[in-house]
């Protein structure tokens, strides 16, 4: 409990902390929350390496009827804010909304990664979020999509990850994928087909070819993710660590 309180102090960094930063982020978050009369909850991370368990933790403790889930590297435009308030006030609002998301790589917008729909706005009492990587919440009731042509209503995803970060996430996420895909039994053919299909979809079908060299590299990295995920599945079934 004492450690959780200290993390909100200015310039505080835990011993052995590897993530970049100056230690000001949570202090700023606390000041913003206090200004708007909000409360901050801290999730006991433990051995968790993904965000999904924390999402359900927050849903269970929220007090409002509607929840908008936003990551630390995402921005909500004034237009999206107004749209969501109007949705709540409508006569029969859908219980959940998929939001489009604008993604960047090597400093440029990626056509292949748009609209990248994420289910982030929903009624609290009708929603659960499974504790597995890359899962979406399950919403009981009607779920709708915000028109992807309305770019002003998309979440702005500022991650702009480097190749090194993407490769690190590939290793972490593919580890967690093994839990979600524990019933899958990929064969040797999947080592070739899944990366090829993912690359083709990203580069040709979704328009990565319009994004120059960054689009090509990103599509190749999408294929690498599939290769690593399948290889780990085969490795696990052969009884190796």
PDB file of N, CA, C and O in Angstrom, residues 133-198:
ATOM      1  N   UNK A 133      -4.626 -11.673 -23.630  1.00  0.00           N
ATOM      2  CA  UNK A 133      -4.084 -10.636 -24.494  1.00  0.00           C
ATOM      3  C   UNK A 133      -4.919 -10.496 -25.766  1.00  0.00           C
ATOM      4  O   UNK A 133      -5.406 -11.470 -26.331  1.00  0.00           O
ATOM      5  N   UNK A 134      -5.121  -9.251 -26.193  1.00  0.00           N
ATOM      6  CA  UNK A 134      -5.816  -8.923 -27.439  1.00  0.00           C
ATOM      7  C   UNK A 134      -7.279  -9.366 -27.450  1.00  0.00           C
ATOM      8  O   UNK A 134      -7.849  -9.574 -28.518  1.00  0.00           O
ATOM      9  N   UNK A 135      -7.892  -9.530 -26.281  1.00  0.00           N
ATOM     10  CA  UNK A 135      -9.322  -9.827 -26.247  1.00  0.00           C
ATOM     11  C   UNK A 135     -10.110  -8.519 -26.221  1.00  0.00           C
ATOM     12  O   UNK A 135      -9.601  -7.475 -25.803  1.00  0.00           O
ATOM     13  N   UNK A 136     -11.341  -8.596 -26.682  1.00  0.00           N
ATOM     14  CA  UNK A 136     -12.250  -7.463 -26.618  1.00  0.00           C
ATOM     15  C   UNK A 136     -13.295  -7.732 -25.548  1.00  0.00           C
ATOM     16  O   UNK A 136     -13.584  -8.888 -25.228  1.00  0.00           O
ATOM     17  N   UNK A 137     -13.878  -6.687 -24.964  1.00  0.00           N
ATOM     18  CA  UNK A 137     -14.918  -6.908 -23.958  1.00  0.00           C
ATOM     19  C   UNK A 137     -16.139  -7.564 -24.582  1.00  0.00           C
ATOM     20  O   UNK A 137     -16.413  -7.399 -25.776  1.00  0.00           O
ATOM     21  N   UNK A 138     -16.855  -8.311 -23.779  1.00  0.00           N
ATOM     22  CA  UNK A 138     -18.114  -8.923 -24.208  1.00  0.00           C
ATOM     23  C   UNK A 138     -19.246  -8.064 -23.671  1.00  0.00           C
ATOM     24  O   UNK A 138     -19.385  -7.891 -22.459  1.00  0.00           O
ATOM     25  N   UNK A 139     -20.028  -7.514 -24.577  1.00  0.00           N
ATOM     26  CA  UNK A 139     -21.125  -6.613 -24.209  1.00  0.00           C
ATOM     27  C   UNK A 139     -22.448  -7.307 -24.500  1.00  0.00           C
ATOM     28  O   UNK A 139     -22.683  -7.760 -25.629  1.00  0.00           O
ATOM     29  N   UNK A 140     -23.303  -7.385 -23.497  1.00  0.00           N
ATOM     30  CA  UNK A 140     -24.635  -7.957 -23.677  1.00  0.00           C
ATOM     31  C   UNK A 140     -25.551  -6.870 -24.229  1.00  0.00           C
ATOM     32  O   UNK A 140     -25.786  -5.858 -23.571  1.00  0.00           O
ATOM     33  N   UNK A 141     -26.027  -7.057 -25.441  1.00  0.00           N
ATOM     34  CA  UNK A 141     -26.878  -6.055 -26.071  1.00  0.00           C
ATOM     35  C   UNK A 141     -26.327  -5.637 -27.418  1.00  0.00           C
ATOM     36  O   UNK A 141     -25.325  -6.184 -27.909  1.00  0.00           O
ATOM     37  N   UNK A 142     -26.972  -4.646 -28.008  1.00  0.00           N
ATOM     38  CA  UNK A 142     -26.565  -4.183 -29.330  1.00  0.00           C
ATOM     39  C   UNK A 142     -25.206  -3.481 -29.281  1.00  0.00           C
ATOM     40  O   UNK A 142     -24.925  -2.697 -28.376  1.00  0.00           O
ATOM     41  N   UNK A 143     -24.373  -3.761 -30.259  1.00  0.00           N
ATOM     42  CA  UNK A 143     -23.066  -3.117 -30.389  1.00  0.00           C
ATOM     43  C   UNK A 143     -22.975  -2.510 -31.786  1.00  0.00           C
ATOM     44  O   UNK A 143     -23.306  -3.166 -32.777  1.00  0.00           O
ATOM     45  N   UNK A 144     -22.525  -1.263 -31.878  1.00  0.00           N
ATOM     46  CA  UNK A 144     -22.457  -0.562 -33.161  1.00  0.00           C
ATOM     47  C   UNK A 144     -21.038  -0.063 -33.414  1.00  0.00           C
ATOM     48  O   UNK A 144     -20.197  -0.030 -32.503  1.00  0.00           O
ATOM     49  N   UNK A 145     -20.766   0.325 -34.662  1.00  0.00           N
ATOM     50  CA  UNK A 145     -19.467   0.873 -35.074  1.00  0.00           C
ATOM     51  C   UNK A 145     -19.634   2.343 -35.457  1.00  0.00           C
ATOM     52  O   UNK A 145     -20.558   2.684 -36.203  1.00  0.00           O
ATOM     53  N   UNK A 146     -18.750   3.189 -34.974  1.00  0.00           N
ATOM     54  CA  UNK A 146     -18.715   4.571 -35.438  1.00  0.00           C
ATOM     55  C   UNK A 146     -18.147   4.578 -36.857  1.00  0.00           C
ATOM     56  O   UNK A 146     -17.174   3.876 -37.145  1.00  0.00           O
ATOM     57  N   UNK A 147     -18.743   5.359 -37.733  1.00  0.00           N
ATOM     58  CA  UNK A 147     -18.351   5.403 -39.138  1.00  0.00           C
ATOM     59  C   UNK A 147     -16.857   5.711 -39.272  1.00  0.00           C
ATOM     60  O   UNK A 147     -16.385   6.759 -38.819  1.00  0.00           O
ATOM     61  N   UNK A 148     -16.123   4.802 -39.918  1.00  0.00           N
ATOM     62  CA  UNK A 148     -14.677   4.977 -40.070  1.00  0.00           C
ATOM     63  C   UNK A 148     -14.323   6.155 -40.965  1.00  0.00           C
ATOM     64  O   UNK A 148     -13.190   6.651 -40.938  1.00  0.00           O
ATOM     65  N   UNK A 149     -15.271   6.619 -41.775  1.00  0.00           N
ATOM     66  CA  UNK A 149     -15.009   7.765 -42.644  1.00  0.00           C
ATOM     67  C   UNK A 149     -14.922   9.067 -41.861  1.00  0.00           C
ATOM     68  O   UNK A 149     -14.386  10.060 -42.364  1.00  0.00           O
ATOM     69  N   UNK A 150     -15.409   9.052 -40.634  1.00  0.00           N
ATOM     70  CA  UNK A 150     -15.355  10.246 -39.793  1.00  0.00           C
ATOM     71  C   UNK A 150     -14.070  10.204 -38.957  1.00  0.00           C
ATOM     72  O   UNK A 150     -14.066   9.809 -37.794  1.00  0.00           O
ATOM     73  N   UNK A 151     -12.987  10.592 -39.574  1.00  0.00           N
ATOM     74  CA  UNK A 151     -11.677  10.515 -38.934  1.00  0.00           C
ATOM     75  C   UNK A 151     -11.603  11.360 -37.664  1.00  0.00           C
ATOM     76  O   UNK A 151     -10.815  11.060 -36.760  1.00  0.00           O
ATOM     77  N   UNK A 152     -12.406  12.398 -37.592  1.00  0.00           N
ATOM     78  CA  UNK A 152     -12.362  13.254 -36.400  1.00  0.00           C
ATOM     79  C   UNK A 152     -12.910  12.542 -35.169  1.00  0.00           C
ATOM     80  O   UNK A 152     -12.692  12.992 -34.035  1.00  0.00           O
ATOM     81  N   UNK A 153     -13.599  11.410 -35.366  1.00  0.00           N
ATOM     82  CA  UNK A 153     -14.151  10.649 -34.253  1.00  0.00           C
ATOM     83  C   UNK A 153     -13.275   9.462 -33.855  1.00  0.00           C
ATOM     84  O   UNK A 153     -13.647   8.681 -32.992  1.00  0.00           O
ATOM     85  N   UNK A 154     -12.123   9.337 -34.492  1.00  0.00           N
ATOM     86  CA  UNK A 154     -11.223   8.221 -34.187  1.00  0.00           C
ATOM     87  C   UNK A 154     -10.328   8.553 -32.999  1.00  0.00           C
ATOM     88  O   UNK A 154      -9.959   9.715 -32.781  1.00  0.00           O
ATOM     89  N   UNK A 155      -9.991   7.522 -32.217  1.00  0.00           N
ATOM     90  CA  UNK A 155      -8.972   7.686 -31.183  1.00  0.00           C
ATOM     91  C   UNK A 155      -7.627   7.940 -31.859  1.00  0.00           C
ATOM     92  O   UNK A 155      -7.293   7.287 -32.854  1.00  0.00           O
ATOM     93  N   UNK A 156      -6.870   8.864 -31.335  1.00  0.00           N
ATOM     94  CA  UNK A 156      -5.537   9.143 -31.856  1.00  0.00           C
ATOM     95  C   UNK A 156      -4.538   8.329 -31.039  1.00  0.00           C
ATOM     96  O   UNK A 156      -4.330   8.591 -29.846  1.00  0.00           O
ATOM     97  N   UNK A 157      -3.942   7.315 -31.675  1.00  0.00           N
ATOM     98  CA  UNK A 157      -3.008   6.431 -30.970  1.00  0.00           C
ATOM     99  C   UNK A 157      -1.583   6.937 -31.192  1.00  0.00           C
ATOM    100  O   UNK A 157      -1.053   6.849 -32.296  1.00  0.00           O
ATOM    101  N   UNK A 158      -0.965   7.435 -30.133  1.00  0.00           N
ATOM    102  CA  UNK A 158       0.310   8.129 -30.255  1.00  0.00           C
ATOM    103  C   UNK A 158       1.525   7.232 -30.052  1.00  0.00           C
ATOM    104  O   UNK A 158       2.645   7.734 -29.993  1.00  0.00           O
ATOM    105  N   UNK A 159       1.329   5.934 -29.954  1.00  0.00           N
ATOM    106  CA  UNK A 159       2.438   5.033 -29.595  1.00  0.00           C
ATOM    107  C   UNK A 159       3.631   5.184 -30.538  1.00  0.00           C
ATOM    108  O   UNK A 159       4.766   5.353 -30.092  1.00  0.00           O
ATOM    109  N   UNK A 160       3.406   5.133 -31.856  1.00  0.00           N
ATOM    110  CA  UNK A 160       4.487   5.292 -32.836  1.00  0.00           C
ATOM    111  C   UNK A 160       5.696   4.427 -32.446  1.00  0.00           C
ATOM    112  O   UNK A 160       6.840   4.890 -32.414  1.00  0.00           O
ATOM    113  N   UNK A 161       5.430   3.148 -32.136  1.00  0.00           N
ATOM    114  CA  UNK A 161       6.468   2.265 -31.602  1.00  0.00           C
ATOM    115  C   UNK A 161       7.631   2.089 -32.578  1.00  0.00           C
ATOM    116  O   UNK A 161       7.440   2.013 -33.802  1.00  0.00           O
ATOM    117  N   UNK A 162       8.822   1.980 -32.037  1.00  0.00           N
ATOM    118  CA  UNK A 162      10.007   1.675 -32.836  1.00  0.00           C
ATOM    119  C   UNK A 162      10.015   0.188 -33.186  1.00  0.00           C
ATOM    120  O   UNK A 162       9.254  -0.611 -32.618  1.00  0.00           O
ATOM    121  N   UNK A 163      10.889  -0.204 -34.094  1.00  0.00           N
ATOM    122  CA  UNK A 163      11.020  -1.614 -34.449  1.00  0.00           C
ATOM    123  C   UNK A 163      11.410  -2.431 -33.217  1.00  0.00           C
ATOM    124  O   UNK A 163      10.877  -3.524 -32.983  1.00  0.00           O
ATOM    125  N   UNK A 164      12.306  -1.899 -32.399  1.00  0.00           N
ATOM    126  CA  UNK A 164      12.745  -2.611 -31.191  1.00  0.00           C
ATOM    127  C   UNK A 164      11.580  -2.851 -30.235  1.00  0.00           C
ATOM    128  O   UNK A 164      11.445  -3.942 -29.670  1.00  0.00           O
ATOM    129  N   UNK A 165      10.734  -1.844 -30.064  1.00  0.00           N
ATOM    130  CA  UNK A 165       9.584  -1.983 -29.161  1.00  0.00           C
ATOM    131  C   UNK A 165       8.599  -2.998 -29.720  1.00  0.00           C
ATOM    132  O   UNK A 165       8.051  -3.832 -28.988  1.00  0.00           O
ATOM    133  N   UNK A 166       8.352  -2.957 -31.036  1.00  0.00           N
ATOM    134  CA  UNK A 166       7.427  -3.902 -31.650  1.00  0.00           C
ATOM    135  C   UNK A 166       7.930  -5.330 -31.480  1.00  0.00           C
ATOM    136  O   UNK A 166       7.156  -6.245 -31.177  1.00  0.00           O
ATOM    137  N   UNK A 167       9.228  -5.536 -31.639  1.00  0.00           N
ATOM    138  CA  UNK A 167       9.784  -6.882 -31.470  1.00  0.00           C
ATOM    139  C   UNK A 167       9.671  -7.344 -30.017  1.00  0.00           C
ATOM    140  O   UNK A 167       9.397  -8.528 -29.750  1.00  0.00           O
ATOM    141  N   UNK A 168       9.877  -6.417 -29.088  1.00  0.00           N
ATOM    142  CA  UNK A 168       9.714  -6.789 -27.670  1.00  0.00           C
ATOM    143  C   UNK A 168       8.260  -7.159 -27.380  1.00  0.00           C
ATOM    144  O   UNK A 168       7.984  -8.149 -26.694  1.00  0.00           O
ATOM    145  N   UNK A 169       7.322  -6.370 -27.913  1.00  0.00           N
ATOM    146  CA  UNK A 169       5.910  -6.671 -27.706  1.00  0.00           C
ATOM    147  C   UNK A 169       5.528  -7.983 -28.386  1.00  0.00           C
ATOM    148  O   UNK A 169       4.687  -8.730 -27.865  1.00  0.00           O
ATOM    149  N   UNK A 170       6.141  -8.252 -29.536  1.00  0.00           N
ATOM    150  CA  UNK A 170       5.872  -9.517 -30.227  1.00  0.00           C
ATOM    151  C   UNK A 170       6.212 -10.692 -29.326  1.00  0.00           C
ATOM    152  O   UNK A 170       5.447 -11.662 -29.227  1.00  0.00           O
ATOM    153  N   UNK A 171       7.334 -10.614 -28.637  1.00  0.00           N
ATOM    154  CA  UNK A 171       7.731 -11.694 -27.736  1.00  0.00           C
ATOM    155  C   UNK A 171       6.773 -11.806 -26.553  1.00  0.00           C
ATOM    156  O   UNK A 171       6.311 -12.902 -26.208  1.00  0.00           O
ATOM    157  N   UNK A 172       6.446 -10.658 -25.939  1.00  0.00           N
ATOM    158  CA  UNK A 172       5.553 -10.671 -24.774  1.00  0.00           C
ATOM    159  C   UNK A 172       4.142 -11.114 -25.152  1.00  0.00           C
ATOM    160  O   UNK A 172       3.549 -11.984 -24.496  1.00  0.00           O
ATOM    161  N   UNK A 173       3.591 -10.526 -26.204  1.00  0.00           N
ATOM    162  CA  UNK A 173       2.212 -10.828 -26.582  1.00  0.00           C
ATOM    163  C   UNK A 173       2.062 -12.264 -27.070  1.00  0.00           C
ATOM    164  O   UNK A 173       1.059 -12.926 -26.790  1.00  0.00           O
ATOM    165  N   UNK A 174       3.050 -12.754 -27.811  1.00  0.00           N
ATOM    166  CA  UNK A 174       2.948 -14.122 -28.312  1.00  0.00           C
ATOM    167  C   UNK A 174       3.033 -15.137 -27.171  1.00  0.00           C
ATOM    168  O   UNK A 174       2.449 -16.228 -27.266  1.00  0.00           O
ATOM    169  N   UNK A 175       3.730 -14.795 -26.093  1.00  0.00           N
ATOM    170  CA  UNK A 175       3.720 -15.649 -24.905  1.00  0.00           C
ATOM    171  C   UNK A 175       2.311 -15.757 -24.345  1.00  0.00           C
ATOM    172  O   UNK A 175       1.825 -16.840 -24.019  1.00  0.00           O
ATOM    173  N   UNK A 176       1.647 -14.606 -24.218  1.00  0.00           N
ATOM    174  CA  UNK A 176       0.292 -14.590 -23.665  1.00  0.00           C
ATOM    175  C   UNK A 176      -0.722 -15.200 -24.632  1.00  0.00           C
ATOM    176  O   UNK A 176      -1.756 -15.724 -24.197  1.00  0.00           O
ATOM    177  N   UNK A 177      -0.444 -15.137 -25.914  1.00  0.00           N
ATOM    178  CA  UNK A 177      -1.328 -15.764 -26.905  1.00  0.00           C
ATOM    179  C   UNK A 177      -1.420 -17.265 -26.679  1.00  0.00           C
ATOM    180  O   UNK A 177      -2.432 -17.894 -27.010  1.00  0.00           O
ATOM    181  N   UNK A 178      -0.364 -17.871 -26.117  1.00  0.00           N
ATOM    182  CA  UNK A 178      -0.366 -19.312 -25.928  1.00  0.00           C
ATOM    183  C   UNK A 178      -1.466 -19.747 -24.968  1.00  0.00           C
ATOM    184  O   UNK A 178      -2.008 -20.850 -25.079  1.00  0.00           O
ATOM    185  N   UNK A 179      -1.806 -18.883 -24.023  1.00  0.00           N
ATOM    186  CA  UNK A 179      -2.889 -19.200 -23.085  1.00  0.00           C
ATOM    187  C   UNK A 179      -4.219 -19.175 -23.821  1.00  0.00           C
ATOM    188  O   UNK A 179      -5.034 -20.095 -23.709  1.00  0.00           O
ATOM    189  N   UNK A 180      -4.428 -18.114 -24.594  1.00  0.00           N
ATOM    190  CA  UNK A 180      -5.700 -17.960 -25.318  1.00  0.00           C
ATOM    191  C   UNK A 180      -5.860 -19.033 -26.388  1.00  0.00           C
ATOM    192  O   UNK A 180      -6.966 -19.472 -26.682  1.00  0.00           O
ATOM    193  N   UNK A 181      -4.738 -19.486 -26.974  1.00  0.00           N
ATOM    194  CA  UNK A 181      -4.786 -20.455 -28.064  1.00  0.00           C
ATOM    195  C   UNK A 181      -4.332 -21.844 -27.618  1.00  0.00           C
ATOM    196  O   UNK A 181      -3.800 -22.617 -28.415  1.00  0.00           O
ATOM    197  N   UNK A 182      -4.541 -22.144 -26.352  1.00  0.00           N
ATOM    198  CA  UNK A 182      -4.042 -23.414 -25.813  1.00  0.00           C
ATOM    199  C   UNK A 182      -4.661 -24.624 -26.513  1.00  0.00           C
ATOM    200  O   UNK A 182      -4.068 -25.703 -26.539  1.00  0.00           O
ATOM    201  N   UNK A 183      -5.835 -24.452 -27.097  1.00  0.00           N
ATOM    202  CA  UNK A 183      -6.481 -25.560 -27.783  1.00  0.00           C
ATOM    203  C   UNK A 183      -6.080 -25.696 -29.238  1.00  0.00           C
ATOM    204  O   UNK A 183      -6.513 -26.637 -29.925  1.00  0.00           O
ATOM    205  N   UNK A 184      -5.262 -24.762 -29.746  1.00  0.00           N
ATOM    206  CA  UNK A 184      -4.839 -24.788 -31.144  1.00  0.00           C
ATOM    207  C   UNK A 184      -3.658 -25.735 -31.334  1.00  0.00           C
ATOM    208  O   UNK A 184      -2.782 -25.840 -30.471  1.00  0.00           O
ATOM    209  N   UNK A 185      -3.632 -26.402 -32.476  1.00  0.00           N
ATOM    210  CA  UNK A 185      -2.520 -27.287 -32.818  1.00  0.00           C
ATOM    211  C   UNK A 185      -2.045 -26.942 -34.229  1.00  0.00           C
ATOM    212  O   UNK A 185      -2.491 -27.546 -35.210  1.00  0.00           O
ATOM    213  N   UNK A 186      -1.172 -25.962 -34.324  1.00  0.00           N
ATOM    214  CA  UNK A 186      -0.674 -25.537 -35.631  1.00  0.00           C
ATOM    215  C   UNK A 186       0.351 -26.534 -36.151  1.00  0.00           C
ATOM    216  O   UNK A 186       1.158 -27.082 -35.405  1.00  0.00           O
ATOM    217  N   UNK A 187       0.326 -26.741 -37.467  1.00  0.00           N
ATOM    218  CA  UNK A 187       1.292 -27.603 -38.109  1.00  0.00           C
ATOM    219  C   UNK A 187       2.379 -26.803 -38.798  1.00  0.00           C
ATOM    220  O   UNK A 187       2.401 -25.568 -38.737  1.00  0.00           O
ATOM    221  N   UNK A 188       3.272 -27.520 -39.484  1.00  0.00           N
ATOM    222  CA  UNK A 188       4.391 -26.862 -40.157  1.00  0.00           C
ATOM    223  C   UNK A 188       3.897 -25.887 -41.219  1.00  0.00           C
ATOM    224  O   UNK A 188       4.484 -24.824 -41.419  1.00  0.00           O
ATOM    225  N   UNK A 189       2.810 -26.222 -41.887  1.00  0.00           N
ATOM    226  CA  UNK A 189       2.289 -25.350 -42.949  1.00  0.00           C
ATOM    227  C   UNK A 189       1.939 -23.968 -42.415  1.00  0.00           C
ATOM    228  O   UNK A 189       2.104 -22.960 -43.118  1.00  0.00           O
ATOM    229  N   UNK A 190       1.484 -23.910 -41.170  1.00  0.00           N
ATOM    230  CA  UNK A 190       1.097 -22.627 -40.586  1.00  0.00           C
ATOM    231  C   UNK A 190       2.300 -21.700 -40.429  1.00  0.00           C
ATOM    232  O   UNK A 190       2.139 -20.473 -40.410  1.00  0.00           O
ATOM    233  N   UNK A 191       3.504 -22.256 -40.307  1.00  0.00           N
ATOM    234  CA  UNK A 191       4.711 -21.435 -40.207  1.00  0.00           C
ATOM    235  C   UNK A 191       4.919 -20.602 -41.471  1.00  0.00           C
ATOM    236  O   UNK A 191       5.519 -19.521 -41.422  1.00  0.00           O
ATOM    237  N   UNK A 192       4.431 -21.104 -42.595  1.00  0.00           N
ATOM    238  CA  UNK A 192       4.542 -20.376 -43.863  1.00  0.00           C
ATOM    239  C   UNK A 192       3.264 -19.590 -44.166  1.00  0.00           C
ATOM    240  O   UNK A 192       3.323 -18.411 -44.549  1.00  0.00           O
ATOM    241  N   UNK A 193       2.120 -20.249 -43.992  1.00  0.00           N
ATOM    242  CA  UNK A 193       0.864 -19.658 -44.449  1.00  0.00           C
ATOM    243  C   UNK A 193       0.413 -18.476 -43.616  1.00  0.00           C
ATOM    244  O   UNK A 193      -0.001 -17.443 -44.169  1.00  0.00           O
ATOM    245  N   UNK A 194       0.464 -18.585 -42.295  1.00  0.00           N
ATOM    246  CA  UNK A 194      -0.047 -17.489 -41.463  1.00  0.00           C
ATOM    247  C   UNK A 194       0.772 -16.200 -41.650  1.00  0.00           C
ATOM    248  O   UNK A 194       0.194 -15.118 -41.807  1.00  0.00           O
ATOM    249  N   UNK A 195       2.116 -16.257 -41.657  1.00  0.00           N
ATOM    250  CA  UNK A 195       2.866 -15.025 -41.939  1.00  0.00           C
ATOM    251  C   UNK A 195       2.583 -14.461 -43.330  1.00  0.00           C
ATOM    252  O   UNK A 195       2.464 -13.238 -43.505  1.00  0.00           O
ATOM    253  N   UNK A 196       2.458 -15.345 -44.332  1.00  0.00           N
ATOM    254  CA  UNK A 196       2.205 -14.883 -45.688  1.00  0.00           C
ATOM    255  C   UNK A 196       0.839 -14.223 -45.801  1.00  0.00           C
ATOM    256  O   UNK A 196       0.693 -13.158 -46.422  1.00  0.00           O
ATOM    257  N   UNK A 197      -0.166 -14.840 -45.198  1.00  0.00           N
ATOM    258  CA  UNK A 197      -1.521 -14.276 -45.244  1.00  0.00           C
ATOM    259  C   UNK A 197      -1.567 -12.934 -44.533  1.00  0.00           C
ATOM    260  O   UNK A 197      -2.162 -11.969 -45.029  1.00  0.00           O
ATOM    261  N   UNK A 198      -0.916 -12.864 -43.362  1.00  0.00           N
ATOM    262  CA  UNK A 198      -0.934 -11.594 -42.613  1.00  0.00           C
ATOM    263  C   UNK A 198      -0.209 -10.494 -43.380  1.00  0.00           C
ATOM    264  O   UNK A 198      -0.664  -9.347 -43.421  1.00  0.00           O
TER     265      UNK A 198
END
